[in-house]
Coordinates of C-alpha atoms and ligand atoms in Angstrom, one line a residue:
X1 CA 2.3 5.5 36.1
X2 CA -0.4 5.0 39.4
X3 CA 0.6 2.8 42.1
X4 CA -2.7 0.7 41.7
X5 CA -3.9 -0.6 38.4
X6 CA -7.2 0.1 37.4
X7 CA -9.8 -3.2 36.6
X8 CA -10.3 -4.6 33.2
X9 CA -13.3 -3.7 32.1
X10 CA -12.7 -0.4 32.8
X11 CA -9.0 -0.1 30.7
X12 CA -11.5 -1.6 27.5
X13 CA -14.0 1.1 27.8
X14 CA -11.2 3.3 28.0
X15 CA -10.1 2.0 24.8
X16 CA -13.2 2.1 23.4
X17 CA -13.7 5.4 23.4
X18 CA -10.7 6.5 21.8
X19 CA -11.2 4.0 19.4
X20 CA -14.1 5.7 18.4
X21 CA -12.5 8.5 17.6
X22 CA -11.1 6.4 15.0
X23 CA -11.9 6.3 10.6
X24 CA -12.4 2.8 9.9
X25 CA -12.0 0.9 6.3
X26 CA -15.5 -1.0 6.7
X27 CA -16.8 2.3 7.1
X28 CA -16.5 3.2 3.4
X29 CA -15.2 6.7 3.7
X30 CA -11.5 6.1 3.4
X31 CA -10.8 6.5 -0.2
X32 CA -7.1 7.8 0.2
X33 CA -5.4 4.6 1.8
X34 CA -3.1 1.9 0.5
X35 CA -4.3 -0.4 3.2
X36 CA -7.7 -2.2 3.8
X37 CA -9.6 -4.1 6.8
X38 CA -7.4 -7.3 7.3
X39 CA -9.1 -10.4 6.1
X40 CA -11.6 -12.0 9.2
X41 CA -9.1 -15.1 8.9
X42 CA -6.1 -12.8 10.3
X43 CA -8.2 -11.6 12.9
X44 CA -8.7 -15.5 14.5
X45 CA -5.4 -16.7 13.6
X46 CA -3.3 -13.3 15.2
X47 CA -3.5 -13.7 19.1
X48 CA -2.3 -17.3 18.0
X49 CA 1.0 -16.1 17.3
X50 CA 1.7 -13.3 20.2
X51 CA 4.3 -14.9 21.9
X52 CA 6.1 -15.2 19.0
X53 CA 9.7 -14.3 18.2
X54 CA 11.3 -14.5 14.9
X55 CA 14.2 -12.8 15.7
X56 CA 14.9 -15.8 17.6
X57 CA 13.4 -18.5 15.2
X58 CA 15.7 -21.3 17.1
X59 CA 12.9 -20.6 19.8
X60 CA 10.0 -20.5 17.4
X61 CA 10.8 -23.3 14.6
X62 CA 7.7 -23.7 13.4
X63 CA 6.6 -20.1 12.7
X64 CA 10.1 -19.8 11.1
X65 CA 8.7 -22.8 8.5
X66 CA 5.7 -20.6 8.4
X67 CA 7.7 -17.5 7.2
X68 CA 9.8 -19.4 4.8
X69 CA 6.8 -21.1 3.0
X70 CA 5.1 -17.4 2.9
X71 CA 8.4 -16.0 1.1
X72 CA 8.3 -19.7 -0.8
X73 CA 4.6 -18.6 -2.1
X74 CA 4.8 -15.2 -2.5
X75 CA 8.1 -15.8 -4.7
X76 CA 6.4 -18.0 -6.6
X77 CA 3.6 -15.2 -7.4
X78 CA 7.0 -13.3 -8.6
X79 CA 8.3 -15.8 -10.8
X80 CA 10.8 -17.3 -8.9
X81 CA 9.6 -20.0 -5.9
X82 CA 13.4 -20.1 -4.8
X83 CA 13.3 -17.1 -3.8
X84 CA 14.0 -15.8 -0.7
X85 CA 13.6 -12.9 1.7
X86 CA 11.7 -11.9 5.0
X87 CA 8.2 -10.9 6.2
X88 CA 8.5 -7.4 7.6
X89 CA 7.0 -4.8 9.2
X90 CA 6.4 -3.4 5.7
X91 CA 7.5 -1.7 2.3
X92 CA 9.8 1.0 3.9
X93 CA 11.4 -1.4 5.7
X94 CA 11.8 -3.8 2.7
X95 CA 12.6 -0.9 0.5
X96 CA 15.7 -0.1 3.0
X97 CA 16.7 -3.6 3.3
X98 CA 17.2 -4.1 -0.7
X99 CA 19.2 -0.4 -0.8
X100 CA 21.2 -1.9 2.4
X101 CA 21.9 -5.3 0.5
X102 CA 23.0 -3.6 -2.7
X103 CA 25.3 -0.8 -1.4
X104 CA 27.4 -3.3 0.6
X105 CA 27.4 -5.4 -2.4
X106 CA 28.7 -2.8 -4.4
X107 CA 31.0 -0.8 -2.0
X108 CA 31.0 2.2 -3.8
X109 CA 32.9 5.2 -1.9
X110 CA 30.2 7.7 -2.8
X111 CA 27.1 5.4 -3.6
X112 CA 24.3 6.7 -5.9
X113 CA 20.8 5.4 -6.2
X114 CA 19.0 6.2 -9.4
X115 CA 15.1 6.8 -8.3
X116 CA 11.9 7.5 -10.2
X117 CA 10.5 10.8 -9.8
X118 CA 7.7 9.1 -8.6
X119 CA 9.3 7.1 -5.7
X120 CA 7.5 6.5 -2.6
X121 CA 9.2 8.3 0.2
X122 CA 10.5 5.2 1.7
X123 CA 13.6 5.3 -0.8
X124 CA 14.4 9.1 -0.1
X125 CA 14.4 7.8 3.6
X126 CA 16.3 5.2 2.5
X127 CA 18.5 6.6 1.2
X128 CA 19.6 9.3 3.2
X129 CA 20.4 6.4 6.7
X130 CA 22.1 4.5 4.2
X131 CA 24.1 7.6 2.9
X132 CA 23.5 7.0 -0.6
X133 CA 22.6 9.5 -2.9
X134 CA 19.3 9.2 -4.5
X135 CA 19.5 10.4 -8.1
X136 CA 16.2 11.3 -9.3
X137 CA 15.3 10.2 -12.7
X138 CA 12.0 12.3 -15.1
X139 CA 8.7 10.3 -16.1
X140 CA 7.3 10.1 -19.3
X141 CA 3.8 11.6 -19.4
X142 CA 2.5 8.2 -18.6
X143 CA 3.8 8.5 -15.3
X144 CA 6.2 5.6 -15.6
X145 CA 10.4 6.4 -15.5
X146 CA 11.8 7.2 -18.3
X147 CA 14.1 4.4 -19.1
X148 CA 16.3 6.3 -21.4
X149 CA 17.2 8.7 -18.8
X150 CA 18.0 6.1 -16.5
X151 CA 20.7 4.8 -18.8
X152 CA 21.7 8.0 -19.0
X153 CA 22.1 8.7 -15.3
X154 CA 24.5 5.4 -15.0
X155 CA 28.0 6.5 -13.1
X156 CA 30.6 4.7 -11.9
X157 CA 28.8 5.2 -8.1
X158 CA 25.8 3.9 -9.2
X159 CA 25.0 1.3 -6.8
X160 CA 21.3 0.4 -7.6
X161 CA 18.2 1.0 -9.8
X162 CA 15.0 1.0 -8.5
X163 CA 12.0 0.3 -10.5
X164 CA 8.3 1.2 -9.4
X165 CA 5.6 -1.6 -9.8
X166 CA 2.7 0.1 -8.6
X167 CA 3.7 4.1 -8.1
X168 CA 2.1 5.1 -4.7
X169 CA 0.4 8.6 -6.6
X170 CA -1.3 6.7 -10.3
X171 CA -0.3 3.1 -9.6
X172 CA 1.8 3.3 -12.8
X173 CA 4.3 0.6 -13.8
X174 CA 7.9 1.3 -15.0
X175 CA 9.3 -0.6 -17.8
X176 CA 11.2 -3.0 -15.5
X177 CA 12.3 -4.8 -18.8
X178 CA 13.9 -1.9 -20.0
X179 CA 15.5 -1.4 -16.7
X180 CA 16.2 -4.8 -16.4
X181 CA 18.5 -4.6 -19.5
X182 CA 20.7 -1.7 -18.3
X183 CA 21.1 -3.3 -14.6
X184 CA 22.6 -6.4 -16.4
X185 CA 24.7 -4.4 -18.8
X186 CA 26.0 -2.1 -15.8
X187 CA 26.3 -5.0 -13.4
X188 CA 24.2 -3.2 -10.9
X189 CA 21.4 -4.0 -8.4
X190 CA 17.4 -3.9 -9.6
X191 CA 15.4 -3.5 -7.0
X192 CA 11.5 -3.5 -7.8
X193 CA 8.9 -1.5 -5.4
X194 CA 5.6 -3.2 -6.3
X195 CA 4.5 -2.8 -2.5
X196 CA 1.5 -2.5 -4.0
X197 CA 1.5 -3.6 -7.1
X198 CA 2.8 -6.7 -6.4
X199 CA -0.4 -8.5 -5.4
X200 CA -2.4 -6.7 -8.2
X201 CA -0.4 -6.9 -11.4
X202 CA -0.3 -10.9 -11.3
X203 CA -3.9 -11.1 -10.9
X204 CA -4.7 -8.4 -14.1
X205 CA -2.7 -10.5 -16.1
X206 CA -4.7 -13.4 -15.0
X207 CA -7.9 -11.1 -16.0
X208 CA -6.8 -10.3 -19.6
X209 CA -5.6 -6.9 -18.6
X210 CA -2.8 -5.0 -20.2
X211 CA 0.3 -5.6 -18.0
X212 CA 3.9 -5.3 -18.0
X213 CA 5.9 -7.8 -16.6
X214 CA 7.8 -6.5 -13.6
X215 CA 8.8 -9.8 -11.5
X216 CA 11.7 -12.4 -11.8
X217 CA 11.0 -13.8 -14.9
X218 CA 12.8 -10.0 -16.0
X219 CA 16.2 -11.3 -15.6
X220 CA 17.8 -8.2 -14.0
X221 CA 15.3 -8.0 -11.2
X222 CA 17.4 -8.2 -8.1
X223 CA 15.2 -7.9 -5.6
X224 CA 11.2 -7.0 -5.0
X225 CA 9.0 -5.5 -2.5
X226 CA 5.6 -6.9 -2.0
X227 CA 3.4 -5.4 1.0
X228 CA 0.4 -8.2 1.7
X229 CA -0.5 -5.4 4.3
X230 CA -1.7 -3.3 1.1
X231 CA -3.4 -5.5 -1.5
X232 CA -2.4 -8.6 0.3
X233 CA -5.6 -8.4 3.2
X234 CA -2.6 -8.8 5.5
X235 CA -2.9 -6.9 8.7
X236 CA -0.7 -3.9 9.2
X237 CA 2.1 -4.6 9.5
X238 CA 2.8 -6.9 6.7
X239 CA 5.6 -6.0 4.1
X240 CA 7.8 -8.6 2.1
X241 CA 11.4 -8.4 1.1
X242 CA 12.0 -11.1 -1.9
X243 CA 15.7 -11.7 -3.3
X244 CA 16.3 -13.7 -6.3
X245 CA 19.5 -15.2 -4.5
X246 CA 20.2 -16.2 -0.9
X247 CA 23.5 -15.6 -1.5
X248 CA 22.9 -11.7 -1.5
X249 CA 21.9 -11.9 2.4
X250 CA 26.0 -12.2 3.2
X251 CA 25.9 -8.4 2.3
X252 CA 24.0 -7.7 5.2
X253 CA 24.9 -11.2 7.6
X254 CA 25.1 -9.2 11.4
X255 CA 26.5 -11.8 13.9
X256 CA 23.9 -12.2 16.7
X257 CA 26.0 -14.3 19.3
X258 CA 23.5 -14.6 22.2
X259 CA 20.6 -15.8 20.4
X260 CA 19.5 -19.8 18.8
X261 CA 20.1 -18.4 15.3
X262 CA 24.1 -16.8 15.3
X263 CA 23.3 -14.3 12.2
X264 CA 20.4 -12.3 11.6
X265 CA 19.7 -10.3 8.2
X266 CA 17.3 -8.1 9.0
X267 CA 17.4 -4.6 10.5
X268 CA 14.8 -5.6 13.5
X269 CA 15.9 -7.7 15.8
X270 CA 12.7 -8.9 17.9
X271 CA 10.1 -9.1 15.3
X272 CA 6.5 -10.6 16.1
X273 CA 5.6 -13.9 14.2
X274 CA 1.6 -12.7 14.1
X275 CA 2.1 -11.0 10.8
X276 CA 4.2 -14.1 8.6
X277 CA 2.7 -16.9 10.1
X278 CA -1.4 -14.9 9.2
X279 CA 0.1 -13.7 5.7
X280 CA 1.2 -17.5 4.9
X281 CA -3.0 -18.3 6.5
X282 CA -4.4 -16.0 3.8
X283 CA -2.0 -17.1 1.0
X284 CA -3.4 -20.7 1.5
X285 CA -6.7 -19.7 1.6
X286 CA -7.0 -17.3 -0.8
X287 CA -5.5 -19.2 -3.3
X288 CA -4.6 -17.1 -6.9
X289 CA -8.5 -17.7 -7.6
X290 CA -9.0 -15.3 -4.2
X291 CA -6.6 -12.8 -4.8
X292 CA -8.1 -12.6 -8.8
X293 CA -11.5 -12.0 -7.1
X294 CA -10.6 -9.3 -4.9
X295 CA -8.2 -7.6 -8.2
X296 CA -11.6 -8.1 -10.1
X297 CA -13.7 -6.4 -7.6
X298 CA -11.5 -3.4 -7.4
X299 CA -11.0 -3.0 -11.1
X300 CA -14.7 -3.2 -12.0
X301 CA -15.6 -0.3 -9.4
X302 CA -12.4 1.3 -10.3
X303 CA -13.5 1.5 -14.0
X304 CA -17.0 2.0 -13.1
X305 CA -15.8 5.1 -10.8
X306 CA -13.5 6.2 -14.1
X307 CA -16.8 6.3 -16.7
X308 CA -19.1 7.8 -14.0
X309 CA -16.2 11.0 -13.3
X310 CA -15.3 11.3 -17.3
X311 CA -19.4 11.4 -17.8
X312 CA -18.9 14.4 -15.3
X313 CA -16.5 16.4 -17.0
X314 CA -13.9 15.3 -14.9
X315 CA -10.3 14.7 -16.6
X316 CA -9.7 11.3 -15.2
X317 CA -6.1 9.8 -15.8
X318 CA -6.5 6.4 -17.6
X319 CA -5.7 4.1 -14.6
X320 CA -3.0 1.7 -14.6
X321 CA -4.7 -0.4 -11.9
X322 CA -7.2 0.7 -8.8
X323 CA -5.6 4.1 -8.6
X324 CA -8.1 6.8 -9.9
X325 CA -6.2 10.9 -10.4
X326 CA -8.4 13.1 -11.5
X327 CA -7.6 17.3 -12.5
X328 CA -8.7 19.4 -9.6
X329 CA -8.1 23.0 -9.7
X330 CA -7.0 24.5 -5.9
X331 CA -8.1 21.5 -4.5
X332 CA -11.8 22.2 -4.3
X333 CA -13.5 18.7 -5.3
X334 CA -11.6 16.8 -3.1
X335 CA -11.7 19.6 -0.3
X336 CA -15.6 19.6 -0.9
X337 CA -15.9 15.8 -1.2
X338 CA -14.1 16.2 2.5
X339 CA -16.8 18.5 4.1
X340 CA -19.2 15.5 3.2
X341 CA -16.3 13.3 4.8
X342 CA -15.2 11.6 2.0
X343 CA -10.8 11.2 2.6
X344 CA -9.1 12.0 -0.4
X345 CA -5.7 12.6 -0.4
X346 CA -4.0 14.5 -3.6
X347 CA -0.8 14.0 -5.6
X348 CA 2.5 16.2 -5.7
X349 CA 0.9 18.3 -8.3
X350 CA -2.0 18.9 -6.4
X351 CA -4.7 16.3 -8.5
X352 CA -7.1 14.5 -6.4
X353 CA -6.4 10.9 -5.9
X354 CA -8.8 7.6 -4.7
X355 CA -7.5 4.3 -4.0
X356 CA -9.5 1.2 -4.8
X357 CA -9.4 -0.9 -2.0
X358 CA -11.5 -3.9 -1.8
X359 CA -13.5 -1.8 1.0
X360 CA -14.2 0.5 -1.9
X361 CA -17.6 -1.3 -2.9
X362 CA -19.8 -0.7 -5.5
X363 CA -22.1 0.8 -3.2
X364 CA -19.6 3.2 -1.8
X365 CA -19.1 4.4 -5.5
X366 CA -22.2 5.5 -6.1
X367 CA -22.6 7.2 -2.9
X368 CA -19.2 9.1 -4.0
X369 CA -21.0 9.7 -7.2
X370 CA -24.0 11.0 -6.2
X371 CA -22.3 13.2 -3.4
X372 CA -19.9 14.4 -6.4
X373 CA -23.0 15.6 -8.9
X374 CA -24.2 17.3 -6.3
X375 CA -21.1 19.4 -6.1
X376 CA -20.5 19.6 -9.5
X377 CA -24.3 20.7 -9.9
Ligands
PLP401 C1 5.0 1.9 -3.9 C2 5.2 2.0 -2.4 N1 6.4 1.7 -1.8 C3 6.6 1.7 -0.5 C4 5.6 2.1 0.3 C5 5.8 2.2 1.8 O1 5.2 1.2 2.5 P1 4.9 1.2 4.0 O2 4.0 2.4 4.3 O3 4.2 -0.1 4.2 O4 6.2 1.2 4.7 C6 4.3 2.5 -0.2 C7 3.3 3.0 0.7 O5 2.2 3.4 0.3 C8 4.2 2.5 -1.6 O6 3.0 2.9 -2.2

């Protein structure tokens, strides 16, 4: 560090430039990303909220009430408005939290976690600080678990299923019921990942859409991750942890002596208030009518995007939501799409992938379009 600091103005040019260097959302060229440009409502409302400490909500008791009526609302979009949970810093954090909940619950000496194939990362993470074993279970070719071989995988050190709302690669949706009924036979934890899905799935059932149900009103489902930094218009980082009971939290209660609240249940301690008190801002003023606006707006240019590549030759999956995968030999669409700097990323098996955010316009389809005839010839 220099002895002297250096003046303002010239630390923000500083900043600046690197900044540049930077892809942004409102750009229209980031088709590979789970996450958007937060909502313009976020960006007033944040500095508000700096100073803020939730790990110490004694201090802070009215962004506490501003977290709890966030998990109140966001429960509520799950089925269950006594729910209750956390604001964190996102879904691998939530993910972790549920799989910490339910193997102290369960106190198995060699704990097991039975997984989708199709798992985001986060639970193999997960898993392995926790020391639980993540048992993979096989998809059916629609992408989603298969239930069957879930049952199947059931041992007396299963501590947990997990169930994917949303999957990360084709935005597919397990059959939660399904899973739902084997957790309750088992006695066993049913955690739901719908980081993503969760603030798209209610909304396409709002539109007429085909969709499974996947929230509390399954009873089995223990516990569910919903990111408002992904689909939300939260700003990074925004993840939610929601648990049917609050009795579950004991699993987890760590004495924190020193501080104005004397347990804390979460694995941060200091934790910024910015991102609850601005995700409970945009709940309000969304309302469901918002959020079903923005779900609209994605699915039409998602569909749109789906007819245009099919019309191409192109072997487009049928989406389950705003998650487009399309065949792609050695990668060379998406690595051509690239050199006209387009971001794709690509699934496990190697198929090019394009999420649907809401900067995803209609516009920046048929730019992607006409870029992707040109390649095609
Ligand atoms: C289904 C799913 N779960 C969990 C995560 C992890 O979320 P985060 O990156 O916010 O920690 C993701 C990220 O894309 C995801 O798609």
């Amino acid at each position: 560090m220099d002895e002297d600091g250096i003046p303002e103005n010239e630390v923000i040019k500083e900043l600046e430039a690197r900044r540049k260097k930077d892809l942004t959302y409102s750009g229209g060229r980031i088709l590979s990303s789970m996450c958007s440009s937060p909502h313009p409502l976020v960006k007033k409302l944040y500095p508000m909220f700096l100073e803020t400490n939730l790990g110490d909500p004694g201090l802070f008791k009215g962004t506490r009430e501003l977290e709890a009526e966030a998990v109140r609302i966001i429960g509520s979009l799950m089925g269950h408005s006594g729910a209750r949970g956390f604001i964190l810093s996102g879904g691998t954090e939530a993910n972790l939290t549920a799989l910490w909940i339910a193997r102290n619950r369960m106190r198995r000496p060699y704990p097991e976690v039975i997984v989708p194939e199709s798992a985001h990362f986060s639970l193999d993470k997960a898993a392995d600080l926790l020391g639980i074993k993540a048992v993979k279970a096989p998809l059916l070719p629609d992408h989603s678990v298969d239930s069957e071989k879930v049952a199947e995988l059931v041992t007396e050190n299963t501590v947990a299923l997990v169930g994917i709302a949303g999957s990360t690669e084709y935005g597919a949706v397990d059959d939660i019921e399904a899973l739902s009924e084997i957790a309750l036979e088992a006695g066993l934890h049913l955690h739901v990942d719908a980081a993503f899905g969760g603030f798209v799935l209610p909304f396409l059932r709002d539109l007429g859409y085909d969709s499974r149900p996947f929230d509390f009103s399954v009873p089995g489902v223990s516990s569910i991750t919903v990111d408002p930094h992904k689909m939300g218009l939260a700003a990074i980082p925004a993840g939610a942890l929601l648990l049917r009971e609050s009795a579950m939290l004991r699993a987890i209660e760590t004495p924190s002596p020193y501080l104005t609240e004397r347990k804390q249940h979460t694995i941060t301690g200091t934790r910024s208030g910015a991102p609850a008190s601005t995700v409970y801002a945009l709940l309000r003023h969304m309302g469901r009518r918002g959020y079903r606006r923005n779900v609209e707006r994605c699915m039409m240019v998602t569909l749109h995007m789906y007819n245009e590549l099919r019309s191409m030759g192109l072997r487009v999956e049928k989406p389950w939501m705003n998650v487009l995968v399309f065949k792609d030999e050695g990668g060379k669409v998406r690595k051509a799409l690239m050199e006209k700097g387009w971001v794709l990323s690509r699934t496990r098996k190697g198929e090019a992938r394009i999420v649907v955010m809401p900067h995803v316009t209609r516009d920046t389809a048929q730019a992607l379009i006409k870029d992707l005839r040109d390649i095609l010839g």
